[in-house]
Amino acid sequence: MAAASATRLLNNGCRIPLLGLGTWKSDPGVVGKAVSAAIDAGYRHIDGAYSYMNEAEVGAAVKKKIEEGVVTREDLFIVSKLWCTCHAPEDVKPSLMQTLTALQLTYLDLYLIHFPVGFQKVLGELFPMRKGRVLVSDADYVDTWRAMEVLVDEGLVKSIGVSNFNISQLERLLSVARIIPAVNQVELHPYLTQPELVEFCATRDIALTAFSPLGSPGRTVLNDSADPKDLLKDPVVEVIAKNHRKSSAQVLLRFHVQRNIATIPKSVTPARIQENAEIFDFELMDEDLQSLLTLNKNWRVCQLTMLQDHQFYPFNDS
């Protein structure tokens, strides 16, 4: 099965490709080449966000591939995210329009609330800080969601969803939502398996997308002394990879897609982008999956502990 043809049905009838290219921490000057390499390798799902500050280059690369006839716009599944400084309902549509302009698109396939905590809006600052503290707002993600729903009504986005939301936040959203979230994008890998969240989303027909599926090996700062360091070199992962004659990265990506979870590995290296796409020609055995699940350490790369005192911080109960 090719990367482009492996999809999951969303609760609104749209389909999300199970393999996508992540563009977080992909710098301008290289991210466009990565997007081009991914599309050439069969990727049809490109994950981005306003806060990554590289959407113009992503959009230029996508446009070029469409102009070359490699893909059509309809072939692609383009994702972006509403940043925390734009949670006020009146800021939601202008933020989307800024993203669409940067991407040179007329609609998104999926638009996500990037994080449940809102920030104060300070011109030019993604993380507005004063005296060492983030300037958070009292914006309620429920109100933000209602503004997101209007974007669907207006045909500007096909699907809407959330990112980094926990079970209680999803339950609260579901209790009032007119449009059910199609996707929850969260950190998932064998060191953070989140079984309760996976089960909850499955029972509510909310698709999951796994970010940092390789354990974020490129991170430069270790979180704490409990940091397990390098998931790619875990002996359990390496043995499974050897048994299947695959790389550790391919095993970790297969771990998700085989369970109908989309995943968005980041890479700017064409050879790795191609290798990451070669995960649909083998299958992990049940014992492989169980071995990977038992590696869980409840260890999270992306903690954002500076926000942990906010009422909507999502990781206190997980």
mmCIF file of C-alpha atoms in Angstrom:
data_model
loop_
_atom_site.group_PDB
_atom_site.id
_atom_site.type_symbol
_atom_site.label_atom_id
_atom_site.label_comp_id
_atom_site.label_asym_id
_atom_site.label_seq_id
_atom_site.Cartn_x
_atom_site.Cartn_y
_atom_site.Cartn_z
ATOM 1 C CA MET A 1 0.000 0.000 0.000
ATOM 2 C CA ALA A 2 1.403 3.408 -0.963
ATOM 3 C CA ALA A 3 1.694 6.266 1.497
ATOM 4 C CA ALA A 4 -0.898 8.254 -0.430
ATOM 5 C CA SER A 5 -3.573 5.552 -0.306
ATOM 6 C CA ALA A 6 -3.481 4.681 3.405
ATOM 7 C CA THR A 7 -6.176 6.821 4.995
ATOM 8 C CA ARG A 8 -8.552 6.926 7.916
ATOM 9 C CA LEU A 9 -12.212 7.941 7.665
ATOM 10 C CA LEU A 10 -13.052 10.937 9.846
ATOM 11 C CA ASN A 11 -16.366 11.415 11.618
ATOM 12 C CA ASN A 12 -17.495 13.947 8.995
ATOM 13 C CA GLY A 13 -16.870 11.702 5.981
ATOM 14 C CA CYS A 14 -13.495 13.186 5.023
ATOM 15 C CA ARG A 15 -10.354 11.067 4.980
ATOM 16 C CA ILE A 16 -7.015 11.806 6.611
ATOM 17 C CA PRO A 17 -3.856 10.150 5.244
ATOM 18 C CA LEU A 18 -2.249 8.091 7.990
ATOM 19 C CA LEU A 19 1.237 9.317 7.141
ATOM 20 C CA GLY A 20 2.024 13.001 6.999
ATOM 21 C CA LEU A 21 5.061 15.248 6.984
ATOM 22 C CA GLY A 22 5.553 17.259 10.154
ATOM 23 C CA THR A 23 7.029 20.734 9.687
ATOM 24 C CA TRP A 24 7.583 21.769 13.321
ATOM 25 C CA LYS A 25 11.175 22.992 13.746
ATOM 26 C CA SER A 26 11.760 22.788 9.988
ATOM 27 C CA ASP A 27 13.517 26.049 9.255
ATOM 28 C CA PRO A 28 12.821 28.389 6.358
ATOM 29 C CA GLY A 29 15.280 27.587 3.614
ATOM 30 C CA VAL A 30 14.911 23.842 4.086
ATOM 31 C CA VAL A 31 11.219 23.211 4.818
ATOM 32 C CA GLY A 32 10.176 23.823 1.207
ATOM 33 C CA LYS A 33 12.611 21.199 -0.041
ATOM 34 C CA ALA A 34 11.281 18.788 2.580
ATOM 35 C CA VAL A 35 7.694 19.343 1.444
ATOM 36 C CA SER A 36 8.696 18.819 -2.180
ATOM 37 C CA ALA A 37 10.569 15.618 -1.322
ATOM 38 C CA ALA A 38 7.604 14.359 0.686
ATOM 39 C CA ILE A 39 5.096 14.933 -2.108
ATOM 40 C CA ASP A 40 7.448 13.209 -4.556
ATOM 41 C CA ALA A 41 7.681 10.277 -2.107
ATOM 42 C CA GLY A 42 3.908 9.891 -2.024
ATOM 43 C CA TYR A 43 2.963 11.930 1.045
ATOM 44 C CA ARG A 44 -0.356 13.716 0.683
ATOM 45 C CA HIS A 45 -0.708 14.962 4.279
ATOM 46 C CA ILE A 46 1.289 18.065 5.244
ATOM 47 C CA ASP A 47 1.048 19.228 8.852
ATOM 48 C CA GLY A 48 1.860 22.815 9.734
ATOM 49 C CA ALA A 49 0.953 25.649 12.056
ATOM 50 C CA TYR A 50 1.065 29.417 12.192
ATOM 51 C CA SER A 51 3.474 29.222 15.127
ATOM 52 C CA TYR A 52 6.040 27.267 13.099
ATOM 53 C CA MET A 53 6.693 30.498 11.148
ATOM 54 C CA ASN A 54 7.334 28.672 7.887
ATOM 55 C CA GLU A 55 3.908 28.519 6.222
ATOM 56 C CA ALA A 56 4.844 30.780 3.288
ATOM 57 C CA GLU A 57 7.602 28.402 2.213
ATOM 58 C CA VAL A 58 5.381 25.360 2.740
ATOM 59 C CA GLY A 59 2.727 26.985 0.584
ATOM 60 C CA ALA A 60 5.191 27.864 -2.160
ATOM 61 C CA ALA A 61 6.408 24.264 -2.322
ATOM 62 C CA VAL A 62 2.852 22.925 -2.458
ATOM 63 C CA LYS A 63 1.911 25.391 -5.182
ATOM 64 C CA LYS A 64 4.930 24.385 -7.272
ATOM 65 C CA LYS A 65 4.052 20.686 -7.068
ATOM 66 C CA ILE A 66 0.491 21.450 -8.144
ATOM 67 C CA GLU A 67 1.734 23.580 -11.050
ATOM 68 C CA GLU A 68 4.092 20.774 -12.088
ATOM 69 C CA GLY A 69 1.140 18.394 -12.230
ATOM 70 C CA VAL A 70 2.561 16.071 -9.585
ATOM 71 C CA VAL A 71 -0.593 16.471 -7.487
ATOM 72 C CA THR A 72 -3.860 18.363 -7.514
ATOM 73 C CA ARG A 73 -5.077 20.436 -4.571
ATOM 74 C CA GLU A 74 -7.771 17.806 -4.021
ATOM 75 C CA ASP A 75 -5.099 15.115 -3.613
ATOM 76 C CA LEU A 76 -3.610 16.903 -0.625
ATOM 77 C CA PHE A 77 -4.593 17.100 3.028
ATOM 78 C CA ILE A 78 -3.222 20.353 4.417
ATOM 79 C CA VAL A 79 -3.331 21.028 8.163
ATOM 80 C CA SER A 80 -2.684 24.176 10.162
ATOM 81 C CA LYS A 81 -3.329 25.327 13.713
ATOM 82 C CA LEU A 82 -4.788 28.354 15.456
ATOM 83 C CA TRP A 83 -2.168 29.809 17.777
ATOM 84 C CA CYS A 84 -2.798 30.628 21.443
ATOM 85 C CA THR A 85 -2.714 34.410 20.943
ATOM 86 C CA CYS A 86 -5.775 34.206 18.700
ATOM 87 C CA HIS A 87 -8.267 32.363 20.929
ATOM 88 C CA ALA A 88 -10.622 35.338 21.177
ATOM 89 C CA PRO A 89 -13.539 34.492 18.844
ATOM 90 C CA GLU A 90 -13.055 37.667 16.806
ATOM 91 C CA ASP A 91 -9.423 36.668 16.105
ATOM 92 C CA VAL A 92 -10.123 33.155 14.808
ATOM 93 C CA LYS A 93 -11.122 33.937 11.231
ATOM 94 C CA PRO A 94 -8.451 36.634 10.684
ATOM 95 C CA SER A 95 -5.817 34.171 11.892
ATOM 96 C CA LEU A 96 -7.052 31.524 9.472
ATOM 97 C CA MET A 97 -7.079 34.018 6.605
ATOM 98 C CA GLN A 98 -3.469 34.924 7.403
ATOM 99 C CA THR A 99 -2.553 31.235 7.208
ATOM 100 C CA LEU A 100 -4.467 30.734 3.953
ATOM 101 C CA THR A 101 -2.705 33.742 2.433
ATOM 102 C CA ALA A 102 0.702 32.414 3.485
ATOM 103 C CA LEU A 103 -0.097 28.955 2.110
ATOM 104 C CA GLN A 104 -1.646 30.407 -1.084
ATOM 105 C CA LEU A 105 -4.749 28.273 -0.530
ATOM 106 C CA THR A 106 -8.486 28.937 -0.497
ATOM 107 C CA TYR A 107 -9.282 26.322 2.164
ATOM 108 C CA LEU A 108 -7.672 23.974 4.691
ATOM 109 C CA ASP A 109 -8.477 20.300 5.042
ATOM 110 C CA LEU A 110 -8.052 20.490 8.824
ATOM 111 C CA TYR A 111 -7.698 23.394 11.255
ATOM 112 C CA LEU A 112 -6.838 22.690 14.884
ATOM 113 C CA ILE A 113 -6.848 24.655 18.117
ATOM 114 C CA HIS A 114 -3.139 24.258 18.801
ATOM 115 C CA PHE A 115 -3.317 24.254 22.616
ATOM 116 C CA PRO A 116 -6.206 24.750 25.051
ATOM 117 C CA VAL A 117 -4.559 27.689 26.882
ATOM 118 C CA GLY A 118 -5.031 31.147 25.389
ATOM 119 C CA PHE A 119 -2.387 33.895 25.502
ATOM 120 C CA GLN A 120 -2.750 37.645 25.501
ATOM 121 C CA LYS A 121 -2.315 39.170 22.065
ATOM 122 C CA VAL A 122 0.949 41.103 21.835
ATOM 123 C CA LEU A 123 2.040 42.153 18.359
ATOM 124 C CA GLY A 124 4.891 40.038 17.036
ATOM 125 C CA GLU A 125 5.153 37.722 20.054
ATOM 126 C CA LEU A 126 4.228 34.030 19.963
ATOM 127 C CA PHE A 127 4.923 33.649 23.688
ATOM 128 C CA PRO A 128 4.264 37.085 25.177
ATOM 129 C CA MET A 129 6.388 37.211 28.328
ATOM 130 C CA ARG A 130 6.638 39.709 31.142
ATOM 131 C CA LYS A 131 8.823 39.217 34.220
ATOM 132 C CA GLY A 132 9.514 35.628 33.193
ATOM 133 C CA ARG A 133 5.870 34.631 32.915
ATOM 134 C CA VAL A 134 3.694 33.987 29.875
ATOM 135 C CA LEU A 135 0.858 36.480 29.561
ATOM 136 C CA VAL A 136 -2.089 34.097 29.490
ATOM 137 C CA SER A 137 -5.658 35.127 28.748
ATOM 138 C CA ASP A 138 -8.983 34.026 30.180
ATOM 139 C CA ALA A 139 -10.262 32.988 26.743
ATOM 140 C CA ASP A 140 -12.359 29.824 26.936
ATOM 141 C CA TYR A 141 -11.622 27.213 24.297
ATOM 142 C CA VAL A 142 -15.377 26.507 24.082
ATOM 143 C CA ASP A 143 -15.899 30.027 22.739
ATOM 144 C CA THR A 144 -12.926 29.565 20.418
ATOM 145 C CA TRP A 145 -14.494 26.344 19.167
ATOM 146 C CA ARG A 146 -17.756 28.068 18.263
ATOM 147 C CA ALA A 147 -15.776 30.462 16.073
ATOM 148 C CA MET A 148 -14.003 27.465 14.503
ATOM 149 C CA GLU A 149 -17.379 25.950 13.622
ATOM 150 C CA VAL A 150 -18.255 29.052 11.606
ATOM 151 C CA LEU A 151 -15.171 28.452 9.450
ATOM 152 C CA VAL A 152 -16.668 25.118 8.383
ATOM 153 C CA ASP A 153 -20.000 26.802 7.627
ATOM 154 C CA GLU A 154 -18.192 29.291 5.382
ATOM 155 C CA GLY A 155 -16.284 26.590 3.484
ATOM 156 C CA LEU A 156 -12.884 27.851 4.608
ATOM 157 C CA VAL A 157 -11.986 24.574 6.322
ATOM 158 C CA LYS A 158 -13.286 21.070 5.688
ATOM 159 C CA SER A 159 -12.609 19.694 9.165
ATOM 160 C CA ILE A 160 -11.835 21.161 12.560
ATOM 161 C CA GLY A 161 -10.208 19.636 15.577
ATOM 162 C CA VAL A 162 -7.957 20.202 18.555
ATOM 163 C CA SER A 163 -4.429 19.498 19.670
ATOM 164 C CA ASN A 164 -3.045 18.704 23.129
ATOM 165 C CA PHE A 165 -6.538 18.318 24.647
ATOM 166 C CA ASN A 166 -7.081 15.850 27.485
ATOM 167 C CA ILE A 167 -10.144 13.678 28.131
ATOM 168 C CA SER A 168 -11.949 16.089 30.435
ATOM 169 C CA GLN A 169 -11.449 18.933 27.972
ATOM 170 C CA LEU A 170 -12.781 16.810 25.136
ATOM 171 C CA GLU A 171 -15.793 15.822 27.235
ATOM 172 C CA ARG A 172 -16.537 19.465 27.985
ATOM 173 C CA LEU A 173 -16.212 20.379 24.308
ATOM 174 C CA LEU A 174 -18.409 17.478 23.200
ATOM 175 C CA SER A 175 -21.134 18.588 25.611
ATOM 176 C CA VAL A 176 -21.603 21.857 23.735
ATOM 177 C CA ALA A 177 -20.150 21.340 20.251
ATOM 178 C CA ARG A 178 -22.350 21.664 17.191
ATOM 179 C CA ILE A 179 -19.540 20.120 15.113
ATOM 180 C CA ILE A 180 -17.725 17.228 16.794
ATOM 181 C CA PRO A 181 -13.918 17.522 16.670
ATOM 182 C CA ALA A 182 -12.633 15.373 13.828
ATOM 183 C CA VAL A 183 -9.103 15.033 15.194
ATOM 184 C CA ASN A 184 -7.112 15.385 18.401
ATOM 185 C CA GLN A 185 -3.402 15.778 17.638
ATOM 186 C CA VAL A 186 -1.294 14.745 20.618
ATOM 187 C CA GLU A 187 2.126 13.446 21.521
ATOM 188 C CA LEU A 188 2.169 9.663 21.150
ATOM 189 C CA HIS A 189 5.013 7.146 21.058
ATOM 190 C CA PRO A 190 5.907 3.989 23.026
ATOM 191 C CA TYR A 191 7.251 6.054 25.947
ATOM 192 C CA LEU A 192 3.918 7.951 26.077
ATOM 193 C CA THR A 193 1.140 5.606 24.968
ATOM 194 C CA GLN A 194 -1.797 7.422 26.668
ATOM 195 C CA PRO A 195 -4.076 4.343 26.596
ATOM 196 C CA GLU A 196 -7.039 6.076 28.274
ATOM 197 C CA LEU A 197 -6.995 8.945 25.788
ATOM 198 C CA VAL A 198 -6.609 6.552 22.844
ATOM 199 C CA GLU A 199 -9.596 4.538 24.060
ATOM 200 C CA PHE A 200 -11.703 7.634 24.744
ATOM 201 C CA CYS A 201 -11.110 9.047 21.271
ATOM 202 C CA ALA A 202 -11.875 5.679 19.696
ATOM 203 C CA THR A 203 -15.231 5.446 21.489
ATOM 204 C CA ARG A 204 -16.147 9.010 20.447
ATOM 205 C CA ASP A 205 -14.953 8.570 16.832
ATOM 206 C CA ILE A 206 -12.331 11.296 17.194
ATOM 207 C CA ALA A 207 -9.283 10.434 15.105
ATOM 208 C CA LEU A 208 -5.852 10.774 16.648
ATOM 209 C CA THR A 209 -2.739 12.182 15.048
ATOM 210 C CA ALA A 210 0.542 11.350 16.787
ATOM 211 C CA PHE A 211 3.176 14.057 16.885
ATOM 212 C CA SER A 212 6.761 13.395 18.003
ATOM 213 C CA PRO A 213 6.244 9.726 17.018
ATOM 214 C CA LEU A 214 9.995 9.054 17.184
ATOM 215 C CA GLY A 215 10.362 10.598 20.648
ATOM 216 C CA SER A 216 11.675 13.897 19.226
ATOM 217 C CA PRO A 217 15.288 12.722 18.807
ATOM 218 C CA GLY A 218 16.393 16.138 17.564
ATOM 219 C CA ARG A 219 15.561 17.957 20.779
ATOM 220 C CA THR A 220 18.463 19.865 22.269
ATOM 221 C CA VAL A 221 17.127 20.197 25.820
ATOM 222 C CA LEU A 222 16.402 17.167 27.979
ATOM 223 C CA ASN A 223 13.364 17.621 30.168
ATOM 224 C CA ASP A 224 14.565 16.046 33.395
ATOM 225 C CA SER A 225 16.612 13.241 34.910
ATOM 226 C CA ALA A 226 13.889 10.765 33.973
ATOM 227 C CA ASP A 227 14.338 11.541 30.264
ATOM 228 C CA PRO A 228 14.732 8.144 28.540
ATOM 229 C CA LYS A 229 16.976 9.866 25.997
ATOM 230 C CA ASP A 230 16.628 8.034 22.668
ATOM 231 C CA LEU A 231 13.585 5.946 21.779
ATOM 232 C CA LEU A 232 15.133 5.009 18.429
ATOM 233 C CA LYS A 233 17.882 3.135 20.262
ATOM 234 C CA ASP A 234 15.640 1.343 22.734
ATOM 235 C CA PRO A 235 16.662 -2.360 22.686
ATOM 236 C CA VAL A 236 13.032 -3.522 22.295
ATOM 237 C CA VAL A 237 12.541 -1.260 19.272
ATOM 238 C CA GLU A 238 15.850 -2.326 17.756
ATOM 239 C CA VAL A 239 15.055 -6.049 18.073
ATOM 240 C CA ILE A 240 11.646 -5.625 16.421
ATOM 241 C CA ALA A 241 13.256 -3.584 13.642
ATOM 242 C CA LYS A 242 15.886 -6.270 13.058
ATOM 243 C CA ASN A 243 13.247 -9.003 12.932
ATOM 244 C CA HIS A 244 11.326 -7.135 10.232
ATOM 245 C CA ARG A 245 14.428 -5.888 8.413
ATOM 246 C CA LYS A 246 13.254 -2.352 8.929
ATOM 247 C CA SER A 247 14.653 0.708 10.691
ATOM 248 C CA SER A 248 13.665 1.685 14.216
ATOM 249 C CA ALA A 249 11.920 4.756 12.800
ATOM 250 C CA GLN A 250 9.846 2.613 10.448
ATOM 251 C CA VAL A 251 8.776 0.381 13.331
ATOM 252 C CA LEU A 252 7.754 3.397 15.449
ATOM 253 C CA LEU A 253 5.692 4.855 12.611
ATOM 254 C CA ARG A 254 4.114 1.494 11.819
ATOM 255 C CA PHE A 255 3.167 1.246 15.521
ATOM 256 C CA HIS A 256 0.740 4.109 14.936
ATOM 257 C CA VAL A 257 -0.649 3.549 11.459
ATOM 258 C CA GLN A 258 -1.354 -0.115 12.155
ATOM 259 C CA ARG A 259 -3.645 1.062 14.971
ATOM 260 C CA ASN A 260 -5.393 3.570 12.667
ATOM 261 C CA ILE A 261 -3.580 6.542 14.207
ATOM 262 C CA ALA A 262 -2.193 9.128 11.802
ATOM 263 C CA THR A 263 1.396 10.202 12.379
ATOM 264 C CA ILE A 264 3.475 13.152 11.219
ATOM 265 C CA PRO A 265 7.234 12.540 11.529
ATOM 266 C CA LYS A 266 9.345 15.622 10.917
ATOM 267 C CA SER A 267 12.350 15.389 8.649
ATOM 268 C CA VAL A 268 14.149 17.659 6.207
ATOM 269 C CA THR A 269 16.348 14.866 4.830
ATOM 270 C CA PRO A 270 14.998 13.440 1.539
ATOM 271 C CA ALA A 271 16.380 9.940 2.199
ATOM 272 C CA ARG A 272 14.689 9.794 5.611
ATOM 273 C CA ILE A 273 11.467 11.231 4.222
ATOM 274 C CA GLN A 274 11.474 8.414 1.675
ATOM 275 C CA GLU A 275 12.364 5.796 4.290
ATOM 276 C CA ASN A 276 9.549 6.988 6.568
ATOM 277 C CA ALA A 277 7.089 6.387 3.733
ATOM 278 C CA GLU A 278 8.117 2.731 3.420
ATOM 279 C CA ILE A 279 5.949 1.440 6.261
ATOM 280 C CA PHE A 280 3.061 -0.085 4.365
ATOM 281 C CA ASP A 281 4.825 -3.227 3.128
ATOM 282 C CA PHE A 282 5.097 -4.995 6.487
ATOM 283 C CA GLU A 283 2.970 -5.655 9.538
ATOM 284 C CA LEU A 284 3.876 -5.752 13.201
ATOM 285 C CA MET A 285 2.767 -8.889 15.010
ATOM 286 C CA ASP A 286 0.525 -8.692 18.057
ATOM 287 C CA GLU A 287 3.467 -9.501 20.294
ATOM 288 C CA ASP A 288 5.419 -6.642 18.688
ATOM 289 C CA LEU A 289 2.624 -4.198 19.460
ATOM 290 C CA GLN A 290 2.341 -5.432 23.021
ATOM 291 C CA SER A 291 6.097 -5.162 23.543
ATOM 292 C CA LEU A 292 6.041 -1.573 22.313
ATOM 293 C CA LEU A 293 3.065 -0.709 24.519
ATOM 294 C CA THR A 294 4.852 -2.051 27.589
ATOM 295 C CA LEU A 295 7.618 0.529 27.074
ATOM 296 C CA ASN A 296 5.265 3.248 28.328
ATOM 297 C CA LYS A 297 6.916 5.574 30.871
ATOM 298 C CA ASN A 298 4.280 8.346 30.803
ATOM 299 C CA TRP A 299 7.160 10.559 29.688
ATOM 300 C CA ARG A 300 6.311 13.634 27.657
ATOM 301 C CA VAL A 301 8.613 15.642 25.394
ATOM 302 C CA CYS A 302 6.324 18.657 25.099
ATOM 303 C CA GLN A 303 5.338 19.639 28.616
ATOM 304 C CA LEU A 304 5.057 23.460 28.537
ATOM 305 C CA THR A 305 5.311 23.445 32.327
ATOM 306 C CA MET A 306 5.385 27.263 32.356
ATOM 307 C CA LEU A 307 1.622 27.058 31.806
ATOM 308 C CA GLN A 308 0.866 24.385 34.398
ATOM 309 C CA ASP A 309 -0.946 26.772 36.775
ATOM 310 C CA HIS A 310 -3.526 27.745 34.143
ATOM 311 C CA GLN A 311 -6.993 26.244 34.529
ATOM 312 C CA PHE A 312 -6.852 24.851 30.987
ATOM 313 C CA TYR A 313 -3.360 23.332 31.179
ATOM 314 C CA PRO A 314 -4.018 19.829 29.799
ATOM 315 C CA PHE A 315 -1.289 17.678 31.332
ATOM 316 C CA ASN A 316 -1.968 17.859 35.080
ATOM 317 C CA ASP A 317 -4.408 14.943 34.973
ATOM 318 C CA SER A 318 -2.546 12.733 32.516
#
